[in-house]
PDB file of C-alpha atoms in Angstrom:
ATOM      1  CA  MET A1183       0.000   0.000   0.000  1.00  0.00           C
ATOM      2  CA  ASP A1184       1.225   3.491  -0.865  1.00  0.00           C
ATOM      3  CA  LEU A1185       1.232   5.215   2.544  1.00  0.00           C
ATOM      4  CA  LYS A1186       1.980   8.606   0.983  1.00  0.00           C
ATOM      5  CA  LEU A1187      -1.136   8.362  -1.203  1.00  0.00           C
ATOM      6  CA  LEU A1188      -3.139   7.117   1.780  1.00  0.00           C
ATOM      7  CA  GLY A1189      -2.075  10.206   3.719  1.00  0.00           C
ATOM      8  CA  GLU A1190      -2.941  12.509   0.828  1.00  0.00           C
ATOM      9  CA  VAL A1191      -6.414  10.988   0.433  1.00  0.00           C
ATOM     10  CA  PHE A1192      -7.049  11.075   4.185  1.00  0.00           C
ATOM     11  CA  VAL A1193      -5.955  14.684   4.675  1.00  0.00           C
ATOM     12  CA  THR A1194      -7.720  15.951   1.539  1.00  0.00           C
ATOM     13  CA  LEU A1195     -11.069  14.328   2.330  1.00  0.00           C
ATOM     14  CA  LEU A1196     -10.807  15.177   6.030  1.00  0.00           C
ATOM     15  CA  VAL A1197     -10.370  18.867   5.188  1.00  0.00           C
ATOM     16  CA  ILE A1198     -13.255  18.751   2.697  1.00  0.00           C
ATOM     17  CA  THR A1199     -15.705  16.915   4.991  1.00  0.00           C
ATOM     18  CA  ASP A1200     -14.570  19.085   7.946  1.00  0.00           C
ATOM     19  CA  PRO A1201     -15.860  16.992  10.924  1.00  0.00           C
ATOM     20  CA  PRO A1202     -15.467  19.839  13.488  1.00  0.00           C
ATOM     21  CA  GLY A1203     -17.414  22.157  11.198  1.00  0.00           C
ATOM     22  CA  MET A1204     -20.045  19.467  10.656  1.00  0.00           C
ATOM     23  CA  MET A1205     -20.653  19.014  14.370  1.00  0.00           C
ATOM     24  CA  PRO A1206     -22.679  22.207  15.048  1.00  0.00           C
ATOM     25  CA  ILE A1207     -24.815  21.561  11.960  1.00  0.00           C
ATOM     26  CA  PHE A1208     -25.376  17.954  13.042  1.00  0.00           C
ATOM     27  CA  VAL A1209     -26.275  19.057  16.573  1.00  0.00           C
ATOM     28  CA  ALA A1210     -28.650  21.722  15.234  1.00  0.00           C
ATOM     29  CA  LEU A1211     -30.421  19.219  12.981  1.00  0.00           C
ATOM     30  CA  THR A1212     -30.589  16.332  15.459  1.00  0.00           C
ATOM     31  CA  GLY A1213     -30.589  18.133  18.826  1.00  0.00           C
ATOM     32  CA  PRO A1214     -34.332  17.700  19.476  1.00  0.00           C
ATOM     33  CA  LEU A1215     -34.133  13.970  18.665  1.00  0.00           C
ATOM     34  CA  PRO A1216     -33.687  11.223  21.300  1.00  0.00           C
ATOM     35  CA  ALA A1217     -30.096  10.012  21.729  1.00  0.00           C
ATOM     36  CA  ARG A1218     -30.874   6.723  19.982  1.00  0.00           C
ATOM     37  CA  ASP A1219     -32.247   8.486  16.885  1.00  0.00           C
ATOM     38  CA  ARG A1220     -29.334  10.934  16.884  1.00  0.00           C
ATOM     39  CA  ASN A1221     -26.817   8.058  16.920  1.00  0.00           C
ATOM     40  CA  ARG A1222     -28.738   6.322  14.137  1.00  0.00           C
ATOM     41  CA  ALA A1223     -28.682   9.514  12.064  1.00  0.00           C
ATOM     42  CA  ALA A1224     -24.884   9.681  12.528  1.00  0.00           C
ATOM     43  CA  TRP A1225     -24.171   6.226  11.117  1.00  0.00           C
ATOM     44  CA  GLN A1226     -26.810   6.555   8.385  1.00  0.00           C
ATOM     45  CA  ALA A1227     -25.274   9.830   7.193  1.00  0.00           C
ATOM     46  CA  VAL A1228     -21.764   8.364   7.189  1.00  0.00           C
ATOM     47  CA  ALA A1229     -22.932   5.161   5.464  1.00  0.00           C
ATOM     48  CA  LEU A1230     -24.695   7.148   2.739  1.00  0.00           C
ATOM     49  CA  ALA A1231     -21.698   9.457   2.251  1.00  0.00           C
ATOM     50  CA  LEU A1232     -19.392   6.430   1.977  1.00  0.00           C
ATOM     51  CA  GLY A1233     -21.718   4.802  -0.554  1.00  0.00           C
ATOM     52  CA  VAL A1234     -21.985   7.938  -2.689  1.00  0.00           C
ATOM     53  CA  ILE A1235     -18.225   8.538  -2.684  1.00  0.00           C
ATOM     54  CA  VAL A1236     -17.496   4.893  -3.573  1.00  0.00           C
ATOM     55  CA  VAL A1237     -20.032   4.926  -6.429  1.00  0.00           C
ATOM     56  CA  PHE A1238     -18.529   8.092  -7.895  1.00  0.00           C
ATOM     57  CA  ALA A1239     -14.996   6.771  -7.346  1.00  0.00           C
ATOM     58  CA  VAL A1240     -15.793   3.628  -9.304  1.00  0.00           C
ATOM     59  CA  ALA A1241     -18.139   4.931 -11.991  1.00  0.00           C
ATOM     60  CA  GLY A1242     -18.482   8.688 -11.454  1.00  0.00           C
ATOM     61  CA  GLN A1243     -17.320   9.982 -14.805  1.00  0.00           C
ATOM     62  CA  THR A1244     -19.158   7.241 -16.706  1.00  0.00           C
ATOM     63  CA  LEU A1245     -22.380   7.982 -14.806  1.00  0.00           C
ATOM     64  CA  LEU A1246     -22.144  11.737 -15.385  1.00  0.00           C
ATOM     65  CA  ASP A1247     -21.355  11.234 -19.078  1.00  0.00           C
ATOM     66  CA  TYR A1248     -24.293   8.848 -19.480  1.00  0.00           C
ATOM     67  CA  LEU A1249     -26.687  11.344 -17.876  1.00  0.00           C
ATOM     68  CA  HIS A1250     -25.082  14.256 -19.789  1.00  0.00           C
ATOM     69  CA  VAL A1251     -24.510  16.031 -16.471  1.00  0.00           C
ATOM     70  CA  ASP A1252     -21.489  18.250 -15.783  1.00  0.00           C
ATOM     71  CA  LEU A1253     -19.918  18.491 -12.327  1.00  0.00           C
ATOM     72  CA  PRO A1254     -20.994  22.151 -11.954  1.00  0.00           C
ATOM     73  CA  ALA A1255     -24.625  21.017 -12.396  1.00  0.00           C
ATOM     74  CA  LEU A1256     -24.149  18.530  -9.566  1.00  0.00           C
ATOM     75  CA  GLN A1257     -22.631  21.318  -7.489  1.00  0.00           C
ATOM     76  CA  ALA A1258     -25.569  23.652  -8.157  1.00  0.00           C
ATOM     77  CA  ALA A1259     -28.044  20.899  -7.256  1.00  0.00           C
ATOM     78  CA  GLY A1260     -26.259  20.395  -3.940  1.00  0.00           C
ATOM     79  CA  GLY A1261     -26.421  24.132  -3.308  1.00  0.00           C
ATOM     80  CA  LEU A1262     -30.177  24.209  -3.942  1.00  0.00           C
ATOM     81  CA  LEU A1263     -30.721  21.306  -1.531  1.00  0.00           C
ATOM     82  CA  LEU A1264     -28.788  23.175   1.154  1.00  0.00           C
ATOM     83  CA  VAL A1265     -30.847  26.321   0.540  1.00  0.00           C
ATOM     84  CA  LEU A1266     -34.048  24.412   1.331  1.00  0.00           C
ATOM     85  CA  VAL A1267     -32.605  22.977   4.550  1.00  0.00           C
ATOM     86  CA  ALA A1268     -31.138  26.338   5.578  1.00  0.00           C
ATOM     87  CA  LEU A1269     -34.535  28.028   5.157  1.00  0.00           C
ATOM     88  CA  GLU A1270     -36.126  25.387   7.408  1.00  0.00           C
ATOM     89  CA  LEU A1271     -33.516  25.989  10.102  1.00  0.00           C
ATOM     90  CA  LEU A1272     -33.774  29.780   9.874  1.00  0.00           C
ATOM     91  CA  THR A1273     -37.584  29.834   9.978  1.00  0.00           C
ATOM     92  CA  GLY A1274     -37.857  27.187  12.681  1.00  0.00           C
ATOM     93  CA  LYS A1275     -39.882  24.761  10.581  1.00  0.00           C
ATOM     94  CA  GLY A1276     -37.397  21.987  11.273  1.00  0.00           C
ATOM     95  CA  ASP A1277     -37.583  22.318  15.068  1.00  0.00           C
ATOM     96  CA  GLU A1278     -40.098  19.519  15.560  1.00  0.00           C
ATOM     97  CA  PRO A1279     -38.795  16.537  13.633  1.00  0.00           C
ATOM     98  CA  SER A1280     -41.191  13.652  13.091  1.00  0.00           C
ATOM     99  CA  GLY A1281     -40.217  10.021  13.636  1.00  0.00           C
ATOM    100  CA  GLN A1282     -39.589   9.567   9.936  1.00  0.00           C
ATOM    101  CA  SER A1283     -37.405  12.649   9.612  1.00  0.00           C
ATOM    102  CA  THR A1284     -34.392  10.977  11.270  1.00  0.00           C
ATOM    103  CA  SER A1285     -33.551   9.153   8.059  1.00  0.00           C
ATOM    104  CA  ASN A1286     -34.347  12.253   5.991  1.00  0.00           C
ATOM    105  CA  ILE A1287     -31.923  14.355   8.046  1.00  0.00           C
ATOM    106  CA  ALA A1288     -29.265  11.658   7.722  1.00  0.00           C
ATOM    107  CA  LEU A1289     -29.703  11.505   3.946  1.00  0.00           C
ATOM    108  CA  VAL A1290     -30.151  15.239   3.205  1.00  0.00           C
ATOM    109  CA  PRO A1291     -28.261  17.382   4.021  1.00  0.00           C
ATOM    110  CA  LEU A1292     -25.874  15.362   6.221  1.00  0.00           C
ATOM    111  CA  GLY A1293     -25.012  12.400   4.005  1.00  0.00           C
ATOM    112  CA  THR A1294     -25.180  14.473   0.866  1.00  0.00           C
ATOM    113  CA  PRO A1295     -24.326  17.184  -0.041  1.00  0.00           C
ATOM    114  CA  LEU A1296     -22.462  18.066   3.185  1.00  0.00           C
ATOM    115  CA  LEU A1297     -20.328  14.929   3.651  1.00  0.00           C
ATOM    116  CA  ALA A1298     -20.455  13.530   0.120  1.00  0.00           C
ATOM    117  CA  GLY A1299     -20.577  16.860  -1.664  1.00  0.00           C
ATOM    118  CA  PRO A1300     -19.091  18.019  -4.955  1.00  0.00           C
ATOM    119  CA  GLY A1301     -15.691  18.655  -3.341  1.00  0.00           C
ATOM    120  CA  ALA A1302     -15.341  15.142  -1.912  1.00  0.00           C
ATOM    121  CA  ILE A1303     -16.690  13.562  -5.106  1.00  0.00           C
ATOM    122  CA  VAL A1304     -14.346  15.480  -7.420  1.00  0.00           C
ATOM    123  CA  ALA A1305     -11.304  14.864  -5.184  1.00  0.00           C
ATOM    124  CA  THR A1306     -12.031  11.126  -5.047  1.00  0.00           C
ATOM    125  CA  MET A1307     -12.571  10.900  -8.803  1.00  0.00           C
ATOM    126  CA  LEU A1308      -9.227  12.652  -9.404  1.00  0.00           C
ATOM    127  CA  PHE A1309      -7.370  10.293  -7.041  1.00  0.00           C
ATOM    128  CA  VAL A1310      -8.891   7.267  -8.800  1.00  0.00           C
ATOM    129  CA  GLN A1311      -8.034   8.627 -12.258  1.00  0.00           C
ATOM    130  CA  GLN A1312      -4.389   9.077 -11.199  1.00  0.00           C
ATOM    131  CA  ALA A1313      -4.129   5.618  -9.585  1.00  0.00           C
ATOM    132  CA  GLU A1314      -1.796   3.208 -11.351  1.00  0.00           C
ATOM    133  CA  GLY A1315      -2.250  -0.152  -9.670  1.00  0.00           C
ATOM    134  CA  LEU A1316      -3.885  -2.248  -6.958  1.00  0.00           C
ATOM    135  CA  SER A1317      -1.722  -0.696  -4.220  1.00  0.00           C
ATOM    136  CA  ASP A1318      -2.945   2.792  -5.191  1.00  0.00           C
ATOM    137  CA  TYR A1319      -6.590   1.689  -5.227  1.00  0.00           C
ATOM    138  CA  THR A1320      -6.108   0.026  -1.829  1.00  0.00           C
ATOM    139  CA  ALA A1321      -4.585   3.228  -0.413  1.00  0.00           C
ATOM    140  CA  ILE A1322      -7.482   5.321  -1.765  1.00  0.00           C
ATOM    141  CA  ALA A1323     -10.059   2.917  -0.321  1.00  0.00           C
ATOM    142  CA  ALA A1324      -8.298   2.894   3.074  1.00  0.00           C
ATOM    143  CA  GLY A1325      -8.124   6.708   3.065  1.00  0.00           C
ATOM    144  CA  ILE A1326     -11.835   7.085   2.299  1.00  0.00           C
ATOM    145  CA  LEU A1327     -12.788   4.538   4.969  1.00  0.00           C
ATOM    146  CA  SER A1328     -10.522   6.192   7.574  1.00  0.00           C
ATOM    147  CA  VAL A1329     -12.102   9.601   6.958  1.00  0.00           C
ATOM    148  CA  MET A1330     -15.633   8.201   7.247  1.00  0.00           C
ATOM    149  CA  ILE A1331     -14.712   6.500  10.545  1.00  0.00           C
ATOM    150  CA  ALA A1332     -13.291   9.799  11.852  1.00  0.00           C
ATOM    151  CA  VAL A1333     -16.458  11.650  10.831  1.00  0.00           C
ATOM    152  CA  TRP A1334     -18.647   9.012  12.494  1.00  0.00           C
ATOM    153  CA  ILE A1335     -16.670   9.259  15.758  1.00  0.00           C
ATOM    154  CA  VAL A1336     -17.105  13.054  15.832  1.00  0.00           C
ATOM    155  CA  LEU A1337     -20.855  12.866  15.103  1.00  0.00           C
ATOM    156  CA  ARG A1338     -21.438   9.898  17.394  1.00  0.00           C
ATOM    157  CA  PHE A1339     -20.009  11.680  20.428  1.00  0.00           C
ATOM    158  CA  SER A1340     -21.639  15.046  19.728  1.00  0.00           C
ATOM    159  CA  GLY A1341     -24.336  14.083  22.242  1.00  0.00           C
ATOM    160  CA  GLY A1342     -22.244  15.645  24.997  1.00  0.00           C
ATOM    161  CA  ILE A1343     -22.641  19.027  23.308  1.00  0.00           C
ATOM    162  CA  VAL A1344     -26.415  18.527  23.200  1.00  0.00           C
ATOM    163  CA  LYS A1345     -26.473  17.933  26.980  1.00  0.00           C
ATOM    164  CA  ILE A1346     -24.413  21.066  27.601  1.00  0.00           C
ATOM    165  CA  LEU A1347     -26.408  23.367  25.294  1.00  0.00           C
ATOM    166  CA  ARG A1348     -29.900  22.225  26.373  1.00  0.00           C
ATOM    167  CA  PRO A1349     -32.985  23.254  24.310  1.00  0.00           C
ATOM    168  CA  GLY A1350     -32.325  27.013  24.445  1.00  0.00           C
ATOM    169  CA  GLY A1351     -28.743  26.687  23.264  1.00  0.00           C
ATOM    170  CA  ILE A1352     -29.728  24.239  20.530  1.00  0.00           C
ATOM    171  CA  GLU A1353     -32.300  26.716  19.222  1.00  0.00           C
ATOM    172  CA  VAL A1354     -29.640  29.444  18.970  1.00  0.00           C
ATOM    173  CA  LEU A1355     -27.226  26.999  17.338  1.00  0.00           C
ATOM    174  CA  THR A1356     -29.945  25.975  14.883  1.00  0.00           C
ATOM    175  CA  ARG A1357     -30.325  29.548  13.621  1.00  0.00           C
ATOM    176  CA  ILE A1358     -26.544  29.954  13.331  1.00  0.00           C
ATOM    177  CA  ALA A1359     -26.270  26.622  11.495  1.00  0.00           C
ATOM    178  CA  GLY A1360     -29.031  27.747   9.139  1.00  0.00           C
ATOM    179  CA  LEU A1361     -27.076  30.894   8.324  1.00  0.00           C
ATOM    180  CA  LEU A1362     -23.866  28.886   7.759  1.00  0.00           C
ATOM    181  CA  LEU A1363     -25.684  26.395   5.545  1.00  0.00           C
ATOM    182  CA  ALA A1364     -27.192  29.246   3.516  1.00  0.00           C
ATOM    183  CA  ALA A1365     -23.710  30.707   3.007  1.00  0.00           C
ATOM    184  CA  ILE A1366     -22.320  27.298   1.950  1.00  0.00           C
ATOM    185  CA  ALA A1367     -25.246  26.891  -0.456  1.00  0.00           C
ATOM    186  CA  VAL A1368     -24.730  30.301  -2.042  1.00  0.00           C
ATOM    187  CA  GLN A1369     -21.000  29.564  -2.443  1.00  0.00           C
ATOM    188  CA  LEU A1370     -21.726  26.209  -4.118  1.00  0.00           C
ATOM    189  CA  ILE A1371     -24.183  27.799  -6.549  1.00  0.00           C
ATOM    190  CA  ALA A1372     -21.833  30.730  -7.259  1.00  0.00           C
ATOM    191  CA  ASP A1373     -18.937  28.346  -7.964  1.00  0.00           C
ATOM    192  CA  ALA A1374     -21.178  26.290 -10.259  1.00  0.00           C
ATOM    193  CA  ILE A1375     -22.262  29.385 -12.199  1.00  0.00           C
ATOM    194  CA  ALA A1376     -18.637  30.526 -12.517  1.00  0.00           C
ATOM    195  CA  ALA A1377     -17.656  27.077 -13.822  1.00  0.00           C
ATOM    196  CA  PHE A1378     -20.466  27.166 -16.384  1.00  0.00           C
ATOM    197  CA  VAL A1379     -19.417  30.644 -17.517  1.00  0.00           C
ATOM    198  CA  ARG A1380     -15.774  29.561 -17.896  1.00  0.00           C
ATOM    199  CA  HIS A1381     -16.814  26.453 -19.809  1.00  0.00           C
ATOM    200  CA  TYR A1382     -18.994  28.268 -22.317  1.00  0.00           C
ATOM    201  CA  THR A1383     -16.505  31.136 -22.641  1.00  0.00           C
ATOM    202  CA  HIS A1384     -13.845  28.637 -23.753  1.00  0.00           C
ATOM    203  CA  MET A1385     -16.305  27.112 -26.221  1.00  0.00           C
ATOM    204  CA  VAL A1386     -17.002  30.438 -27.936  1.00  0.00           C
TER     205      VAL A1386
END
């Protein structure tokens, strides 16, 4: 196994997924839930993110080509999803999650596009394209798995923060997380628009 490549994959994806930055958003989204549901949301989000990243690592470019979808379009779609979630957090509509919403929270926005977003997908696809043998593929797989385990550990033990903040603190954190998510969404959409403009400018 190429340990240097393993380190590069681990560090790159760890910076992109940003577990410490994910924690307040996770707490804001799952704070009102019972501890059991919050823990379930953590592993569901990580499992989905791992699945999405693996699928795009193996067949990402082929899938996008088949659907005639460019990466900036995927980025813009992720931004729009985050806008919807951010509006719910800012307006308070997401404060009373139903029993079914645990899985929904884990899937969107936690699993994707926050954990398995355009940045993580593109980085993984680039690593796979540059891989030259089984040892490289093994290093990439180990790096992805290590990052997902690190993310799960951070989310799994975020319950301590929930106990410290209590309902009032979680409500404040929810509004802040909504604002942060809105900013991330706007940045994703802006980057996608800029990429589209550059692409079509080169074509002219």
